[in-house]
C-alpha positions as a printed Julia matrix, in Angstrom:
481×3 Matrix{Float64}:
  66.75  123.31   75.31
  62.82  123.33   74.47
  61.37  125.81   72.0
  58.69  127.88   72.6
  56.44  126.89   69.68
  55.99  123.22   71.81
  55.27  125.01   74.87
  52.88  127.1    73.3
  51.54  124.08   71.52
  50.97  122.29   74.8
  46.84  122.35   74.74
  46.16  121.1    77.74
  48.32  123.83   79.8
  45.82  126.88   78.14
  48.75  129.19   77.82
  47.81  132.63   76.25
  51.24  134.16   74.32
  50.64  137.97   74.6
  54.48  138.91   73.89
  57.08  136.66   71.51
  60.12  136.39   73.26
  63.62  137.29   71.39
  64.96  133.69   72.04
  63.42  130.58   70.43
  64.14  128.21   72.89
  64.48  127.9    77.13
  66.22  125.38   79.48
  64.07  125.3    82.35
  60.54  126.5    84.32
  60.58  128.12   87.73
  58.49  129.95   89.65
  59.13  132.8    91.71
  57.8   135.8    94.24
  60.42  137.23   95.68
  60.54  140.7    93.83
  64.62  140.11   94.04
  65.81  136.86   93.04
  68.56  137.95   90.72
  70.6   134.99   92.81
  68.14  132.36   91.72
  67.06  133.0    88.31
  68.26  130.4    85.74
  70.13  131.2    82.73
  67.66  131.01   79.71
  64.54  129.98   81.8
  60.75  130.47   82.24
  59.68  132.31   85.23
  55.74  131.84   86.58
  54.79  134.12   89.01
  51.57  135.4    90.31
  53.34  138.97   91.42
  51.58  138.71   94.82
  54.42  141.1    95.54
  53.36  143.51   92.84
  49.58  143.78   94.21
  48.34  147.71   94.04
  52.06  148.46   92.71
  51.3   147.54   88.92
  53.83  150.24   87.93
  56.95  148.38   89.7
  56.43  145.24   87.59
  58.39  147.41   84.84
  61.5   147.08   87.48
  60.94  143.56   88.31
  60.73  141.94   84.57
  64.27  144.39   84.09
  66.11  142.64   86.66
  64.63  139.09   85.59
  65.83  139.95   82.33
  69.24  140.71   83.4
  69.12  137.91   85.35
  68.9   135.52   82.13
  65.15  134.77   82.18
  63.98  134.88   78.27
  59.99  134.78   79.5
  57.8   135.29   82.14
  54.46  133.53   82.48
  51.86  135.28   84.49
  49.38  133.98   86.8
  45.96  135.54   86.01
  42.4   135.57   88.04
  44.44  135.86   91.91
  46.38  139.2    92.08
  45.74  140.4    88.42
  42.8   139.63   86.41
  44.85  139.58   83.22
  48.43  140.91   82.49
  48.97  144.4    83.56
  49.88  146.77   80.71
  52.79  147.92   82.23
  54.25  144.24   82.02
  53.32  144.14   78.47
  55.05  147.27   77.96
  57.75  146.13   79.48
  58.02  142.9    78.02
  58.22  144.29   74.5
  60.79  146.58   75.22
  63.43  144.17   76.79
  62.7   141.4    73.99
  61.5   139.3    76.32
  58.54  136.64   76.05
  55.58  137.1    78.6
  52.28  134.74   78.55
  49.07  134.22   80.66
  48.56  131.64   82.78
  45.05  130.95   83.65
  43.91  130.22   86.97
  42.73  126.82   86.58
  46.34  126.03   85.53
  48.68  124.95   88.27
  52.53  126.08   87.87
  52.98  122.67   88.47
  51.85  121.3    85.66
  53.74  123.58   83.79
  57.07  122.85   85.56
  55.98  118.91   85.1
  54.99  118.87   81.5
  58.56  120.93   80.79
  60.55  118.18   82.45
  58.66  115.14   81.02
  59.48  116.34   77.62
  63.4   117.29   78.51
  63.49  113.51   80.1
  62.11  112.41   76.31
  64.21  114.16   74.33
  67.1   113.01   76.65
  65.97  109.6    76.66
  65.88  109.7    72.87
  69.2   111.86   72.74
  71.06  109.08   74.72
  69.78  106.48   72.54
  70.97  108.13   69.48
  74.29  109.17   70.96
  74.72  105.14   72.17
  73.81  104.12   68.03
  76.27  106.36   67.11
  78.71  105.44   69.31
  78.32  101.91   68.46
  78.7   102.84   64.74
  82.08  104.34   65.38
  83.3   101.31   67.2
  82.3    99.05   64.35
  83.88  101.23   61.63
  87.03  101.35   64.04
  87.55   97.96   63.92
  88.46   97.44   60.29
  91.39   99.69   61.57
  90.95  102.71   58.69
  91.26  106.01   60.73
  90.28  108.16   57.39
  86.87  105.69   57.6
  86.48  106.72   61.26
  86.79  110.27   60.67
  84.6   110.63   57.87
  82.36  108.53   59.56
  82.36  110.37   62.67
  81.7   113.79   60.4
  78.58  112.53   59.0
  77.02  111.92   62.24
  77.8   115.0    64.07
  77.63  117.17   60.65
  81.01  118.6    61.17
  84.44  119.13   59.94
  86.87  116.65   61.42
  90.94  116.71   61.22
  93.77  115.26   63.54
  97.14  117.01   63.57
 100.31  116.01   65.16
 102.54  118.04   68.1
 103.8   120.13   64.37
 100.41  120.74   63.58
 100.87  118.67   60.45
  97.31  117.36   59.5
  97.49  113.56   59.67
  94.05  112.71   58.44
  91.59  115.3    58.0
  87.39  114.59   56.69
  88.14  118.28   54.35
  90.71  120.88   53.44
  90.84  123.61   56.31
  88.43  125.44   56.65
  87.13  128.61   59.34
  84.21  127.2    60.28
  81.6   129.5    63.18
  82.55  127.04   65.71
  85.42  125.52   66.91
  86.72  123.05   69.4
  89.41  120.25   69.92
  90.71  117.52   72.17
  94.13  116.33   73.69
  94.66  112.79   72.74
  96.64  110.37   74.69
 100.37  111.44   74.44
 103.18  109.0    73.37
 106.49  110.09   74.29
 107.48  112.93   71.6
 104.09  112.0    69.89
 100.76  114.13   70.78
  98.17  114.72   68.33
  95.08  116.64   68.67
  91.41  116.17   67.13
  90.12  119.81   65.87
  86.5   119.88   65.38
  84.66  122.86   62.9
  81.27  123.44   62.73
  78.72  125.71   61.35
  76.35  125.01   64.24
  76.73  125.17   67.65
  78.16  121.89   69.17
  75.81  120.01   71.6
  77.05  117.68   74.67
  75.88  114.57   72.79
  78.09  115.85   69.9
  80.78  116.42   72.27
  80.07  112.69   73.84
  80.5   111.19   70.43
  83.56  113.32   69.35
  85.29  112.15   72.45
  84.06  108.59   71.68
  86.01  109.31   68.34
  89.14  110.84   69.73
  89.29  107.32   72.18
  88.9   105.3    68.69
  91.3   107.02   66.55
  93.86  107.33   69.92
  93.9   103.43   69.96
  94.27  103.17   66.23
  97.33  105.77   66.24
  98.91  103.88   68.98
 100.96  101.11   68.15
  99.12   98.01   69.57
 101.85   95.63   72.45
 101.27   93.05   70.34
 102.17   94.49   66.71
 105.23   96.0    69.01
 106.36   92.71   70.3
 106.14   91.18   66.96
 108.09   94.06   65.7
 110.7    93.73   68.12
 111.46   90.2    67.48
 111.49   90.49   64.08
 114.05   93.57   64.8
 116.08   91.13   66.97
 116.27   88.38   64.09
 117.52   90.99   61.49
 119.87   91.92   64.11
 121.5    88.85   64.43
 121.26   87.84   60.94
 122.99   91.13   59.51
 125.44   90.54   62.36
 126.42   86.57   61.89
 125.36   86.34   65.1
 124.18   82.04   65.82
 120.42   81.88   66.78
 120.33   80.42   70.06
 116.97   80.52   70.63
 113.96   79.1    67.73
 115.3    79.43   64.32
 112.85   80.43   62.0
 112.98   79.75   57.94
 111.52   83.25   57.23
 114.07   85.7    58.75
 114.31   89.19   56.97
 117.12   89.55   55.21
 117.42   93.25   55.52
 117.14   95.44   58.69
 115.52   98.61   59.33
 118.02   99.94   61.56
 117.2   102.96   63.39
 119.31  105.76   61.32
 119.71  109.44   61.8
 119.28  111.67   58.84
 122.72  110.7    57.28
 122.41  107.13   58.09
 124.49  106.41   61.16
 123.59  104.17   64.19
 125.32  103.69   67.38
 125.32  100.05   68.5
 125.7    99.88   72.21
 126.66   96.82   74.44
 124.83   95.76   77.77
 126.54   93.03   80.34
 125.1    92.14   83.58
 125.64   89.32   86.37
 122.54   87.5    85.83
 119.4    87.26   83.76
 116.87   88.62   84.91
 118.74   92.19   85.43
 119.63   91.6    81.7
 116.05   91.26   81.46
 114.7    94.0    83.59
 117.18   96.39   81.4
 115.6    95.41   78.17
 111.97   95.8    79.59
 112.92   99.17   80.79
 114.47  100.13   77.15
 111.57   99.18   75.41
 109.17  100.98   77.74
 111.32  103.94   77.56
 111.37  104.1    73.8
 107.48  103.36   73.24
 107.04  106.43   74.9
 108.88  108.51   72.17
 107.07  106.52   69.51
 110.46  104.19   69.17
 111.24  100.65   68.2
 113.76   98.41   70.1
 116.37   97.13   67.91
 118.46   94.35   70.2
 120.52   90.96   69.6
 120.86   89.05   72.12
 124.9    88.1    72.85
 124.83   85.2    75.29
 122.47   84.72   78.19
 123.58   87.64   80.22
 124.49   90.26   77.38
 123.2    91.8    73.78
 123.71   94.8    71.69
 121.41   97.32   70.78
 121.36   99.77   68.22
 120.61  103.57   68.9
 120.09  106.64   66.36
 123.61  107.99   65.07
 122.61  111.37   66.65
 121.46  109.93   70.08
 123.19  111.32   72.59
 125.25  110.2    75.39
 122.57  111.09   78.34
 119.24  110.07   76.32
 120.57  106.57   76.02
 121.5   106.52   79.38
 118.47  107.51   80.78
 116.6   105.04   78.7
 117.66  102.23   81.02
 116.35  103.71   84.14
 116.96  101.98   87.43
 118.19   98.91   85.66
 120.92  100.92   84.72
 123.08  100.13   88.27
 122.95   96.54   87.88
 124.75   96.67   84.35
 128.16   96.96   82.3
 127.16   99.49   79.81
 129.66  100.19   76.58
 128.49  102.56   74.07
 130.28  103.04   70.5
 130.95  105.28   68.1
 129.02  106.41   65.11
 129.13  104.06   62.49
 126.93  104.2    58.87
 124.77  101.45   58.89
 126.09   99.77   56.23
 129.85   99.23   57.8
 128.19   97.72   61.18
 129.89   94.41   61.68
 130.24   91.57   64.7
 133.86   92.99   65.39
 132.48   96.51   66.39
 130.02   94.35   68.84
 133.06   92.12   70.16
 135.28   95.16   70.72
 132.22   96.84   73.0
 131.92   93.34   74.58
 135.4    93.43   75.94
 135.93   96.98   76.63
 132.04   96.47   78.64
 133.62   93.33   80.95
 135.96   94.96   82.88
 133.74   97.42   84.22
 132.16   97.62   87.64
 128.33   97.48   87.69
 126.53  100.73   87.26
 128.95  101.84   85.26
 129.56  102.67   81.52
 131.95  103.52   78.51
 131.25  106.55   75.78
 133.12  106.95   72.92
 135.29  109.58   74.54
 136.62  107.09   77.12
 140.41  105.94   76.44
 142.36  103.3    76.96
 146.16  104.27   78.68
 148.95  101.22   77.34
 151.93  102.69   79.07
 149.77  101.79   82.91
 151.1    98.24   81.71
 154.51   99.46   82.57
 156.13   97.5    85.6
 157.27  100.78   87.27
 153.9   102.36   86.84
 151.76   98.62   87.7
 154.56   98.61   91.06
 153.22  101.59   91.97
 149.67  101.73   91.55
 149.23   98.08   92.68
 150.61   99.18   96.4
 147.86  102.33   95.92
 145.49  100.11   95.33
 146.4    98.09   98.47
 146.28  101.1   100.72
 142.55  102.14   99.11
 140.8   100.07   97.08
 141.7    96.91   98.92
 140.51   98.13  101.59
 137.31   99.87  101.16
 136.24   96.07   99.88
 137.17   94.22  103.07
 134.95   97.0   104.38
 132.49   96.62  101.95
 132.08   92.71  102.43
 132.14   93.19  106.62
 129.65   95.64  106.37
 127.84   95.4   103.52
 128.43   99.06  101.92
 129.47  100.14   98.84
 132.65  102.23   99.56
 134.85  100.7    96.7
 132.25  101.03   93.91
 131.17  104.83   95.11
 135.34  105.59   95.16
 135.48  104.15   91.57
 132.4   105.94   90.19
 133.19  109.09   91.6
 136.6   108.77   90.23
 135.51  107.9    86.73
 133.01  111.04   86.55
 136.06  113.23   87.65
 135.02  113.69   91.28
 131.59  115.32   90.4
 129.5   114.45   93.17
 125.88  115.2    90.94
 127.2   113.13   88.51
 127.97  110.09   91.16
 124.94  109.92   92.58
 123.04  109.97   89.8
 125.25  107.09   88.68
 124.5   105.25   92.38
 121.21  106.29   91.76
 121.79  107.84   95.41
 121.21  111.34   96.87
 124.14  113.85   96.01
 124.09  114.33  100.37
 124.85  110.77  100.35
 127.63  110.48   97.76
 129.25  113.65   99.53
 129.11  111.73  103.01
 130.4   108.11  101.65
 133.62  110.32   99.69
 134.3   112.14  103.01
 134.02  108.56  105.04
 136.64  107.25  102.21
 138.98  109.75  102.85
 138.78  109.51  106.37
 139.27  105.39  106.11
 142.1   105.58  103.75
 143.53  109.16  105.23
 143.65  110.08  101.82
 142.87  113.62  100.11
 140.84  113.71   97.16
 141.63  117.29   96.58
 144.5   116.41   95.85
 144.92  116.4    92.42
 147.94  113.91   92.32
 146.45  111.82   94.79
 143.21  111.73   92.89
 144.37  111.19   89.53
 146.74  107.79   91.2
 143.61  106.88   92.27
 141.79  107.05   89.33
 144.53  104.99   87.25
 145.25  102.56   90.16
 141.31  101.97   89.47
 141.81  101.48   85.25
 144.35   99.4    86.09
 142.33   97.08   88.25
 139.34   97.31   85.68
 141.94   95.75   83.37
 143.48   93.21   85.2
 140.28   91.93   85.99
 139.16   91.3    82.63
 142.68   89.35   81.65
């Protein structure tokens, strides 16, 4: 925006004010003679005309400065010495009663120059706006780097001469440059979310706010987004040191680089009464114990989470969880990797009482299970299967079924047995089993029925089913002996 006082100022261009505009300031010059051009007018402008339009019709010009008016012009510079030998008094009248500025132009003056000097000066003040906004800019960065978001803000507030404050997703100020105030102006920016983190940086002003205050307040949300994040490598460093406090608190042997300064007490992630829930992970090989532990990490940085792991052997560890956590939230934080694992997941247990037993006894109840599979808290164990009668019995089952659907399996290179024993396990709930074969539900309702056909069995059934299910326990157990 350029003020009127320069443009009036501006010697060399001869202008003659006859009415003072309302406004102080314009954004633009254009000329026009169409005696309509509501369409083209620019919000806050300058229009030059000559009013060839207007010639003999002096009276209309009252009409045509109304509808530039309500088309957003704030002045109207006249072109004297062609059509009108100075400005008609019925444009002057006009002028003064829509608060709207009107000038003379004098012949000798081209529109042009007008139009020209009005752009060289917006190009200046840009130029000089740009270079300003880039010092700025370059201030922030250099105030971000000795890592104090209170110094950024404040910092930030000076330059723009505003009120700065950051709240979190409770609207709980986090850092704020004053106490809160209702300032003329307001405005505000999403930051980066983190998971269950989001904060936002409110901006109040007494002025209005200009894009190069709006450039550099952005520039400032970007800084203090970085310095609220939690850096990879302060995580990484946090998660090892979470992993040796682990193991030491647990008695667990160091099998990897023993270090002289372990911590000797662990900040294990507690719910409000102080219980965790330590959780055991098995796979075949490594690198799916690997992938798991990537995708746990990258699942809990998103809700603004450490990873607390110790690693077992090379293809298990434990990890701790939240008391409160529940069953489903831990299980989605493995993601995909989830199908290639043996997951066992314990009960509540203060923080204090957590011992290597509890992690053995997860261990071994883990082991037996198939891959993709897991163990909650509510899962039991059945002693009387161990029976001879009962073992007679489901042992020829399994024959008939399970046996079966793995010759099948190895011919064909399917996954009949594993579907039969999932789908058993999550009581025959087919949303449930493919979400556990990380398969459609269409497709875990078409293996079942190609089961039943195979081994002529009826999963309706409810004795049939539950023979199943414990001829499956049964195997789970056997194979772990």
């Amino acid at each position: 925006m350029l003020e009127f006082e320069w443009l009036f100022n501006q010697g060399a261009l001869e202008i003659n004010p006859i009415c003072a505009p309302h406004a102080t300031t314009f954004s633009a010059v254009q000329t026009n003679e169409l005696e309509d051009a509501t369409e083209f007018i620019q919000q806050d402008s300058v229009v030059l005309t000559i009013a060839i339009a207007f010639a003999n019709r002096e009276d209309e010009l009252v009409d045509y400065l109304a509808h530039l008016a309500s088309a957003g012009a704030v002045a109207v510079g006249i072109g004297t010495g062609l059509i009108f030998s100075s400005a008609p008094d019925a444009a002057i009248k006009a002028a003064q009663e829509l608060g709207i500025g009107l000038f003379e132009v004098p012949r000798q003056i081209s529109f042009i120059s007008i139009v020209s000097a009005v752009h060289q000066e917006q190009s200046r003040r840009n130029d000089i706006a740009q270079r300003r906004l880039l010092s700025a800019q370059e201030q922030l960065t250099h105030t971000a780097t000795r890592g104090n978001l209170r110094e950024l803000l404040h910092e930030a507030a000076y330059l723009i001469d505003v009120e700065l404050s950051i709240i979190n997703e409770h609207d709980d100020a986090v850092v704020s440059t004053a106490p809160p105030t209702k300032l003329q102006y307001f405005s505000s920016y999403e930051m980066t979310a983190h998971g269950e983190r989001q904060h936002t940086l409110k901006v109040d002003s007494d002025h209005p706010i200009t894009a190069e205050d709006r450039s550099l307040i952005r520039h400032c949300a970007g800084l203090a987004d970085m310095l609220l994040a939690r850096p990879l490598e302060l995580r990484q460093a946090r998660n090892e040191l979470n992993s040796f406090a682990l193991r030491l608190s647990l008695g667990l042997p160091d099998t990897t680089s023993p270090s002289q300064m372990l911590p000797t007490t662990l900040d294990f992630p507690r719910d409000k009464e102080g219980f965790t829930r330590p959780v055991a992970v098995l796979a075949d090989d490594t690198r799916s114990l690997e992938r798991s532990k990537l995708a746990l990490d990258a699942n809990l940085e998103k809700r603004g989470q450490f990873l607390y792991t110790a690693q077992l052997d090379a293809v298990s560890f434990t990890v701790l969880f939240r008391g409160d956590a529940e069953l489903k939230e831990i299980l989605d934080l493995f993601g995909g990797s989830l199908r290639r694992l043996r997951v066992a997941i314990g009960k509540r247990i203060h923080s204090t009482e957590l011992s290597s037993e509890h992690v053995e006894e997860l261990v071994a109840r883990a082991r037996p299970l198939p891959l993709g599979d897991y163990l909650s808290p509510r899962s039991q164990t059945m002693p009387w299967l161990n029976s001879e009668a009962v073992r007679a019995a489901l042992a020829s089952r399994r024959r008939e079924t399970i046996n079966v659907l793995r010759t099948i399996d190895a011919e064909r290179n399917t996954e009949l047995a594993r579907t039969l024993s999932v789908y058993l396990r999550k009581g025959g709930q087919l949303k449930q089993t493919a979400e556990a074969l990380n398969i459609h539900r269409h497709t875990a309702r078409n293996r079942i029925a190609h089961i039943q056909q195979l081994c002529e069995i009826d999963l309706s059934e409810p004795t049939v089913f539950a023979e199943l299910l414990f001829a499956i326990v049964q195997d789970s157990e056997t194979a772990s002996n």
